[in-house]
Amino acid sequence: MTSVELVGREFSVIGSRVPKYDALEKVLGEARYLLDLEMPGMLHAKILRSSHPHARLLSIDASKAARMPGVVDVITARDVRLNNLGYLKDNPPLKWGKVRSVRDEIAAVAAVDPETASEALQAIDVKYEPLPPVTDPVAALEPGAPLVHEELGTNRVNLDFGLSYGDVEAAFQRADVVVEGTYRTQYVAHTPGDTMGALAWVDAQGILNVYTNTQAPFLYQRWLAESLGIPAHRVRVIQPHIGGAFGRNLDVYPHDVITAALAMRTRRPVKLLFTRSEELQNAPTKQPLIARVRQGATRDGRLVAREVDAILDAGAYVGWGVFDARVMQYTVTGLYSVPAVRFRTTVVYTNNPSTAAMRSAGNSQITFAVESNMDELAERLGMDPVEFRLLNANRPNTVTPQGARITTCAMPEAIREAARRIGWRGRHSAGPHRGIGFACYFHVGGGARIYRSDGCGAIVKVDDFGGVIVSVGGTEIGEGLDTSIQLIVAEALGVPRDRVRVQINGDASMRLWDVGTHASRGTFVCGNAALRAALDARRQILEGASKILGAPPEDLEIVDGFVRSRTDPSKGMEYDKVIRRMHFFSGAQGRIVVASSFYEPPSEEPDERWHGNVSATYGFGCQAALVEVDPETGRVKVLKIVSAHDAGRVINPNGFEGQVQGGVAMGIGLALLEELHLSEGRVVNGSFEDYRLPRVTDIPEIDVVSVGEPDPEGPYGAKGVAEGPVIPVGPAIANAVADALGVRIRDLPITPEKIWRALALNVQ
Amino acid sequence: MKLRFTLNGSAVELDAEPWESLFDVLRNRLGIKSVKTALCEGSCSACGACTVLLDGRPIYSVMTPAYRADGRSITTLEGLSRGGELHPLQSAFIEAGAVQCGFCTPGMILAAKAYLDGGGGPDEGGIREAIRGNLCRCTGYVKIIDAIRRAAEASGGGKP
Amino acid sequence: MPFKPSKVILPATREEASESLEALGGGAAIIAGGTMLFRLRGSGLLDHVEALVDLSRLGLSYVRGDAVVAIGSYTPLSDVYRWIASDPRRGRALGALADAIMSMPGWQIRNMATVGGSASIGMPQSDIATSLLALGARARISGPSGERVVDLRDYMAGPLSPSLRSGEFLSELVIEQPIGASAHEKFVVSDIDHPIASASAHLALADDGSVASARIALGGGLRRSVVLESPRALVGRVPDEGVLEEIQGLARDSVDPLDDFVASAEYRRHLAGVMARRAVARAYARAGGSAR
């Protein structure tokens, strides 16, 4: 059963403004995050990391540390056998032989309190033979460059995300105008309120339990077990309230494995929690990008060719950030209608930080490059940037060269709305020192097939009192999935919303499998699972009611908790009463109401040439930014952002707006503020006060717009939108600055000094 | 040193070391878990997660010596709802959709409470200033400002 | 980590305070708002601190006066702000100090940080100090041999090391004859930044609207604060475009800017000029002056 039958109906709760499911606990201060968790006898773990970005590890002497009072265990690679982590299995949780970054984990201590653990680290004596570091991805590929993983004989990572469709060279020949540019994005930290960590212990049955703020508990369970060399069914993952994640917690990291190993050895609970500076210095970062973009168009404004060459600095170990390139592929081949496309990637090992996916997983980086270049192309064509985008916009029911099957698509509407609401009157018309810029996005809206299964399981139980419990494998990280699930189930069953309790986070072993909260897939995939389970439960109730009321099930409906006949008003009964009759008054035919569903979206893993429809649906949007620039200082003030999104039907308006507003804020951070500065692979602005996060003073007027139609595959027509709002902010602002001052900044963040220098160059 | 102060209306007496912060004492001795921290040892980013009210004024508890509480009154989020009834700010935050991950919520509500108690009104400028010392990574602040405005309107606050 | 002072001393009288400070010598740290000390407590810089000396009982939290404004060293910045903002004449004359206080990100910091603490940081990044320098503030220091009053500039000898003799402490900031108008300009990218460049300007006008006397203090990312007393470019003149450009050039030439990943020296130098010009222009407008 798909949602298309449900389209066009009046809804009782879908689309209404409701409180977030867990808001009450949070405003009462009762939510418990990893920060707040403690257990009796708990030890605290700290990790000793490398003093050098690149060095041979000659010896580690932890004997003094082990003898310190209050220190219960010290481990190095010699003491525990841990299998390598990562897609390429290139990351040993505890290093030996050599270190490849200043984050490399050399030893770990479990002690009675964090201060003792830190002191013990100081007592560990490590002898290094420093090696020359390589911190530039281009230099890393030159002959003679120091090798990060010597056994590979090269710094080039054996991952190729390149692809090509159509004859790109011929297309460029045909083009009347070709514009080329190189664009760069920076190292960024996720920095949610919750820092990284884990609290692990082994229970009486020998099961390894881990409290952690992972966004992918079932993958965490698998990869943790694999690294520890224990069966995964003896690992139990429990998620507390999570204070944001933004993609940082989609993996198992060395500190996770180390914490678990210490718990297994000491047989006591062990907690490791990063402080803010430990996080800024050691947590994986957003994937930086260097992209050379070349696009060609014919004089009438039609895009004919696009070529992107991307360099991805993987750091010392390949993390999920490198796979941002998979997302970049779909934008390179599918953002706007381009018949001939080529994408080439070079992934490089250096001694820099490793990377993780961060909200939009590559799309904010690549869209900055492509949409900046689009604007430059429009200018060269002498075409209005809005008209240029409309002409080439994606359309519904089309297939991109890479095989993405676009079903619903309201990109043209999003562009028109953005232009209208920002007050677009053409280039250079925004006023003195003011400019308006546009950018669009094309992103997955129903999963991204990052794993062999992209599904989610849900269970719905309706008890004898009418209480509805829905359990989903998905993860709530603050985005509001809990509320969407509650709305979907209440609507599907026809019962009041407050009857529905949602089991999300908590003990993953009590929930059905889900690949994880990412790729804007929560409402779509988990929502569909919950919807199907709820409809099954509804069917069971109506079957039971049919026998009780003497009416065929097709004649019955549940409205506001009352089961009634559509044709005979005298036939009706409260749903909980029906259930009690089914259960207690049916003798040997007694039944309870419980349903489960595993929803696997109808998408496909890409083939060996990267071709495939990777998502069940796609989201589109357009942003317009109005900025004012102080030409004397280069300071940019964002006055207004219009953010128009095709997210299908909006199920949870507060959630939708919250995601857009929060995403725009994060986008402003990426565009203007945030940057981790590195020196020889080490983060130098590693204290929270040096890292510029968007504050209330940075937020402009934000106009949130919903366009488009209900999606045929999404639950009640919804599509994912969680990442969309982050994507276009950077290029929209870059384009707005160009509109205001005629200078174009091609590397993020767009700082006042960069603008000041560009203006000075212009004058010369 | 012996300290005596009121916490959310109740009298508290305890011993604190000179180097302990108010945050340490509230979290570790008095079980007040609503006060959060970004664990910024050695620096401060003005994230506001550790905000508490000291004699009604918002301060950062991580940077305040515990002994400063002596003879004063401390308010944390636990002290806002009375007998199961939510403070208007708590209701407003729920209704306006101002809560996402919730990590910043206790600090935001306390900063807003001090603003309203000090006569702050539903003007955007005053509200923004009230939460300038609080960071949120999730909401983009829009609905938080909205919630505070609603609570201000409901309480009829502000200068004429 | 061990920032573990063994005790907190809360002297009840000034004599007790001086005695404690003398007795403890280098092992004592005066704690005012606590923001600096508790921020640095994990850094290792304060491991030598044996005792905190807290002067809260000495009644040093006040702000008063008319022809001479006296601010107790323990006065929270929020109280100072409210006092200034409550009177339009004070708001003009002491506008730079009010601007500097409101440039800090949020009420929490303003409620905790004290005037004395801010003046004692001794670094050009302190907006409070920069504004006080432009206002010609003086520091009243109490000690075993009584009181002495020095120029704030002389008090601010170095980073976190104000010029104090044994047993002495800062009791009050004094601003004499706060007439005319002042303004503080601060350049940051994010609200949380230390100022990349900052400038405070205080102007006293003559009847004809020209500048009778002026003081400009430059701060932010500099090696040291700069104070320009009654620059020739400004005194006796009305700050029109030409004069303002001269001020901009003077400020540019007067600073020794830092060069780091936040900003280059060249950019900071440029900003010093812009901030100085804007501070003078705004102070002049605040004074009710209008120049073509």
XYZ file of N, CA and C in Angstrom, chain A residues 511-663:
459
model
N 14.631 -2.959 19.358
C 14.041 -2.333 18.182
C 14.477 -3.090 16.940
N 13.775 -2.889 15.848
C 14.135 -3.558 14.610
C 15.198 -2.745 13.875
N 15.883 -3.425 12.984
C 17.050 -2.861 12.308
C 16.735 -1.599 11.524
N 17.687 -0.666 11.587
C 17.636 0.513 10.741
C 19.076 0.863 10.405
N 19.319 1.358 9.213
C 20.698 1.623 8.821
C 21.263 2.872 9.502
N 20.386 3.755 9.999
C 20.909 4.922 10.716
C 20.266 6.213 10.258
N 20.313 7.200 11.134
C 19.754 8.509 10.792
C 20.776 9.299 10.008
N 20.511 9.479 8.728
C 21.425 10.215 7.856
C 20.683 10.375 6.540
N 21.277 11.076 5.595
C 20.732 11.167 4.233
C 19.256 11.572 4.224
N 18.840 12.329 5.241
C 17.466 12.849 5.280
C 16.426 11.747 5.105
N 16.718 10.579 5.601
C 15.861 9.427 5.302
C 14.885 9.071 6.413
N 14.979 9.709 7.565
C 14.213 9.252 8.732
C 12.718 9.207 8.503
N 12.131 10.379 8.212
C 10.680 10.424 8.053
C 10.247 9.520 6.910
N 11.021 9.509 5.822
C 10.636 8.731 4.646
C 10.693 7.232 4.926
N 11.858 6.758 5.344
C 12.027 5.306 5.465
C 11.419 4.766 6.760
N 11.805 5.351 7.898
C 11.236 4.888 9.165
C 9.749 5.207 9.203
N 9.388 6.340 8.639
C 7.978 6.710 8.602
C 7.167 5.700 7.795
N 7.717 5.256 6.678
C 7.002 4.266 5.872
C 6.870 2.938 6.599
N 7.926 2.580 7.313
C 7.857 1.337 8.085
C 6.765 1.438 9.144
N 6.757 2.566 9.847
C 5.747 2.768 10.892
C 4.354 2.828 10.280
N 4.247 3.456 9.137
C 2.941 3.558 8.466
C 2.408 2.179 8.105
N 3.244 1.373 7.508
C 2.804 0.038 7.116
C 2.423 -0.805 8.326
N 3.222 -0.712 9.368
C 2.886 -1.463 10.573
C 1.581 -0.953 11.168
N 1.407 0.338 11.164
C 0.178 0.908 11.734
C -1.042 0.512 10.912
N -0.898 0.501 9.591
C -2.031 0.107 8.744
C -2.371 -1.371 8.943
N -1.361 -2.160 9.184
C -1.580 -3.581 9.478
C -2.333 -3.733 10.802
N -1.908 -2.965 11.798
C -2.603 -3.007 13.090
C -4.041 -2.555 12.926
N -4.224 -1.540 12.119
C -5.583 -1.046 11.858
C -6.433 -2.137 11.206
N -5.821 -2.825 10.259
C -6.542 -3.916 9.579
C -6.968 -4.956 10.597
N -6.066 -5.311 11.521
C -6.398 -6.308 12.544
C -7.572 -5.849 13.401
N -7.543 -4.586 13.779
C -8.623 -4.057 14.621
C -9.942 -4.096 13.858
N -9.903 -3.712 12.599
C -11.140 -3.680 11.828
C -11.668 -5.086 11.548
N -10.756 -6.023 11.385
C -11.195 -7.419 11.223
C -11.906 -7.893 12.476
N -11.291 -7.580 13.615
C -11.916 -7.969 14.883
C -13.243 -7.266 15.071
N -13.279 -5.967 14.723
C -14.506 -5.187 14.903
C -15.607 -5.699 13.985
N -15.169 -6.145 12.811
C -16.145 -6.630 11.827
C -16.979 -7.774 12.407
N -16.317 -8.679 13.114
C -17.041 -9.795 13.717
C -17.954 -9.293 14.837
N -17.461 -8.314 15.590
C -18.223 -7.821 16.736
C -19.430 -7.015 16.296
N -19.241 -6.171 15.293
C -20.301 -5.242 14.889
C -21.181 -5.781 13.774
N -20.730 -6.880 13.171
C -21.521 -7.443 12.092
C -21.520 -6.559 10.861
N -20.387 -6.049 10.522
C -20.283 -5.251 9.292
C -18.985 -5.651 8.616
N -18.949 -5.607 7.305
C -17.704 -5.987 6.623
C -16.586 -4.971 6.925
N -15.336 -5.442 6.981
C -14.230 -4.544 7.331
C -14.134 -3.310 6.424
N -14.486 -3.477 5.119
C -14.379 -2.335 4.192
C -15.356 -1.234 4.569
N -16.371 -1.594 5.316
C -17.380 -0.618 5.692
C -16.974 0.165 6.945
N -15.903 -0.295 7.598
C -15.560 0.291 8.886
C -14.415 1.296 8.776
N -14.417 2.259 9.664
C -13.296 3.195 9.772
C -13.083 3.514 11.246
N -11.901 4.023 11.574
C -11.619 4.452 12.950
C -11.412 5.958 12.897
N -12.262 6.673 13.584
C -12.128 8.122 13.612
C -12.058 8.571 15.057
N -10.955 9.230 15.399
C -10.778 9.729 16.752
C -10.960 8.619 17.794
N -10.496 7.430 17.454
C -10.544 6.324 18.394
C -11.869 5.576 18.414
N -12.747 5.905 17.540
C -14.047 5.231 17.514
C -14.169 4.439 16.214
N -14.439 3.140 16.359
C -14.633 2.316 15.174
C -16.098 2.414 14.772
N -16.363 2.795 13.538
C -17.767 2.940 13.165
C -17.996 2.531 11.727
N -19.235 2.200 11.449
C -19.627 1.848 10.092
C -19.853 3.125 9.310
N -19.371 3.123 8.069
C -19.572 4.293 7.218
C -21.040 4.428 6.815
N -21.735 3.277 6.766
C -23.091 3.309 6.230
C -24.162 3.231 7.316
N -23.814 2.601 8.443
C -24.832 2.424 9.472
C -24.355 3.036 10.784
N -24.818 4.233 11.095
C -24.326 4.936 12.274
C -24.617 4.213 13.591
N -25.524 3.269 13.575
C -25.816 2.574 14.830
C -24.734 1.572 15.181
N -23.870 1.275 14.226
C -22.837 0.276 14.475
C -21.516 0.985 14.797
N -21.114 0.874 16.041
C -19.859 1.497 16.410
C -19.386 1.062 17.782
N -18.088 1.222 18.035
C -17.545 0.840 19.338
C -16.183 1.490 19.489
N -15.812 1.834 20.728
C -14.464 2.379 20.963
C -13.425 1.319 20.595
N -12.312 1.775 20.058
C -11.327 0.816 19.545
C -10.716 -0.028 20.662
N -10.548 0.560 21.826
C -9.939 -0.233 22.901
C -10.899 -1.325 23.383
N -12.193 -0.994 23.296
C -13.192 -1.995 23.666
C -13.170 -3.142 22.670
N -13.037 -2.784 21.386
C -12.931 -3.814 20.350
C -11.772 -4.747 20.660
N -10.663 -4.158 21.026
C -9.458 -4.953 21.279
C -9.655 -5.869 22.487
N -10.299 -5.344 23.509
C -10.541 -6.201 24.685
C -11.459 -7.353 24.319
N -12.461 -7.073 23.469
C -13.333 -8.158 23.007
C -12.554 -9.191 22.232
N -11.672 -8.690 21.364
C -10.879 -9.615 20.553
C -10.004 -10.497 21.443
N -9.483 -9.882 22.497
C -8.518 -10.586 23.338
C -9.186 -11.490 24.349
N -10.170 -10.960 25.090
C -10.690 -11.679 26.251
C -12.011 -12.386 26.024
N -12.693 -12.043 24.947
C -14.027 -12.616 24.761
C -14.095 -13.462 23.507
N -12.942 -14.002 23.108
C -12.971 -14.795 21.883
C -12.476 -16.218 22.123
N -12.404 -16.578 23.397
C -12.034 -17.952 23.706
C -10.735 -18.357 23.048
N -10.802 -19.476 22.352
C -9.592 -19.980 21.708
C -9.173 -19.129 20.522
N -10.047 -18.236 20.075
C -9.677 -17.327 18.983
C -9.166 -15.973 19.491
N -8.795 -15.939 20.780
C -8.313 -14.685 21.343
C -7.088 -14.147 20.615
N -7.110 -12.865 20.360
C -5.987 -12.248 19.639
C -5.622 -10.930 20.290
N -4.373 -10.591 20.173
C -3.944 -9.231 20.526
C -3.544 -8.533 19.236
N -3.342 -7.232 19.336
C -3.038 -6.476 18.123
C -1.560 -6.096 18.121
N -0.831 -6.673 17.194
C 0.593 -6.314 17.048
C 0.973 -6.516 15.584
N 1.760 -5.615 15.083
C 2.155 -5.666 13.670
C 3.594 -5.199 13.526
N 4.255 -5.748 12.544
C 5.604 -5.249 12.282
C 5.772 -5.092 10.785
N 6.730 -4.259 10.417
C 6.997 -4.051 9.004
C 8.442 -3.643 8.828
N 9.059 -4.167 7.812
C 10.402 -3.732 7.453
C 10.288 -3.097 6.074
N 10.548 -1.814 6.010
C 10.426 -1.100 4.750
C 11.790 -0.912 4.116
N 11.943 -1.483 2.952
C 13.175 -1.314 2.183
C 12.809 -0.435 1.001
N 13.341 0.779 0.909
C 12.889 1.655 -0.169
C 13.238 1.071 -1.536
N 12.418 1.355 -2.543
C 12.627 0.805 -3.894
C 13.746 1.540 -4.628
N 14.927 1.500 -4.071
C 16.065 2.125 -4.735
C 17.093 1.039 -4.998
N 18.195 1.394 -5.624
C 19.176 0.371 -5.963
C 20.582 0.830 -5.649
N 21.398 -0.148 -5.298
C 22.817 0.174 -5.128
C 23.394 0.459 -6.502
N 24.262 1.462 -6.606
C 24.848 1.740 -7.918
C 25.687 0.554 -8.391
N 25.751 0.397 -9.707
C 26.560 -0.706 -10.244
C 28.044 -0.321 -10.225
N 28.860 -1.149 -10.846
C 30.304 -0.903 -10.728
C 30.731 0.345 -11.495
N 29.831 0.891 -12.326
C 30.144 2.165 -12.958
C 29.426 3.318 -12.266
N 28.949 3.068 -11.058
C 28.294 4.081 -10.213
C 26.923 4.476 -10.727
N 26.365 3.699 -11.635
C 25.066 4.047 -12.183
C 23.965 3.400 -11.350
N 22.936 4.142 -11.025
C 21.828 3.544 -10.285
C 20.942 4.566 -9.614
N 19.711 4.148 -9.350
C 18.768 5.024 -8.666
C 18.897 4.803 -7.163
N 19.673 5.652 -6.576
C 20.166 5.417 -5.224
C 19.148 5.811 -4.141
N 18.078 6.519 -4.552
C 17.094 6.950 -3.558
C 15.691 6.770 -4.095
N 14.754 6.567 -3.190
C 13.371 6.344 -3.616
C 12.703 7.626 -4.074
N 13.280 8.741 -3.702
C 12.774 10.026 -4.171
C 13.852 11.067 -3.921
N 13.674 12.240 -4.478
C 14.696 13.276 -4.356
C 14.067 14.591 -3.923
N 14.826 15.331 -3.173
C 14.370 16.637 -2.700
C 15.052 17.734 -3.497
N 14.350 18.825 -3.648
C 14.891 19.956 -4.401
C 14.621 21.239 -3.641
N 15.382 22.252 -3.953
C 15.123 23.520 -3.293
C 15.921 24.626 -3.911
N 15.560 25.827 -3.516
C 16.283 27.000 -3.995
C 16.335 28.018 -2.873
N 17.476 28.623 -2.709
C 17.607 29.699 -1.731
C 18.027 30.977 -2.410
N 17.521 32.072 -1.862
C 17.972 33.389 -2.293
C 18.515 34.094 -1.063
N 19.670 34.713 -1.211
C 20.282 35.427 -0.085
C 20.423 36.892 -0.444
N 20.010 37.732 0.494
C 20.211 39.177 0.341
C 21.282 39.571 1.339
N 22.370 40.145 0.848
C 23.463 40.529 1.737
C 23.809 41.986 1.565
N 24.441 42.501 2.586
C 24.985 43.849 2.528
C 26.451 43.736 2.901
N 27.318 44.306 2.082
C 28.740 44.187 2.358
C 29.303 45.560 2.665
N 30.117 45.620 3.691
C 30.803 46.861 4.022
C 32.079 46.905 3.180
N 32.140 47.746 2.175
C 33.282 47.695 1.262
C 34.594 48.095 1.930
N 34.500 48.846 3.027
C 35.734 49.259 3.697
C 36.394 48.116 4.450
N 35.577 47.238 5.005
C 36.139 46.165 5.829
C 35.932 44.791 5.211
N 35.019 44.683 4.259
C 34.709 43.388 3.671
C 33.707 42.574 4.474
N 33.202 43.146 5.538
C 32.289 42.379 6.394
C 30.942 42.176 5.700
N 30.453 40.946 5.760
C 29.188 40.596 5.128
C 28.106 40.500 6.175
N 27.013 41.186 5.934
C 25.852 41.024 6.794
C 24.758 40.387 5.947
N 24.280 39.247 6.399
C 23.193 38.588 5.678
C 21.891 39.174 6.193
N 21.125 39.771 5.303
C 19.891 40.430 5.722
C 18.699 39.484 5.680
N 18.674 38.661 4.656
C 17.508 37.797 4.509
C 17.881 36.587 3.676
N 17.305 35.455 4.058
C 17.423 34.252 3.236
C 16.028 33.679 3.027
N 15.693 33.484 1.762
C 14.459 32.773 1.443
C 14.860 31.349 1.121
N 14.222 30.412 1.790
C 14.599 29.016 1.619
C 13.364 28.228 1.194
N 13.305 27.879 -0.090
C 12.131 27.207 -0.628
C 12.454 25.749 -0.892
N 11.613 24.852 -0.374
C 11.916 23.426 -0.431
C 10.770 22.617 -0.974
N 11.125 21.726 -1.877
C 10.172 20.702 -2.289
C 10.459 19.495 -1.423
N 9.674 19.369 -0.361
C 9.823 18.216 0.525
C 8.544 17.406 0.514
N 7.816 17.478 -0.614
C 6.555 16.749 -0.671
C 5.569 17.347 0.324
N 4.791 16.480 0.934
C 3.852 16.994 1.934
C 4.573 17.185 3.259
N 4.345 18.337 3.863
C 4.947 18.601 5.173
C 4.091 17.950 6.254
N 4.647 16.953 6.876
C 3.907 16.210 7.907
C 3.899 16.957 9.228
N 5.033 17.550 9.550
C 5.244 18.149 10.862
C 5.772 19.561 10.642
N 4.885 20.550 10.555
C 5.314 21.904 10.192
C 6.382 22.478 11.115
N 6.244 22.277 12.414
C 7.273 22.790 13.320
C 8.609 22.131 13.032
N 8.561 20.838 12.772
C 9.790 20.101 12.467
C 10.412 20.578 11.162
N 9.586 20.749 10.155
C 10.054 21.209 8.841
C 10.716 22.575 8.966
N 10.015 23.511 9.598
C 10.572 24.857 9.731
C 11.840 24.841 10.565
N 11.819 24.059 11.639
C 12.993 23.970 12.505
C 14.201 23.456 11.755
N 14.003 22.454 10.888
C 15.109 21.922 10.102
C 15.618 22.951 9.112
N 14.693 23.692 8.505
C 15.121 24.696 7.538
C 15.885 25.814 8.246
N 15.326 26.325 9.326
C 15.989 27.431 10.031
C 17.342 27.000 10.580
N 17.369 25.822 11.191
C 18.639 25.315 11.726
C 19.644 25.036 10.624
N 19.145 24.523 9.499
C 20.033 24.235 8.377
C 20.592 25.500 7.762
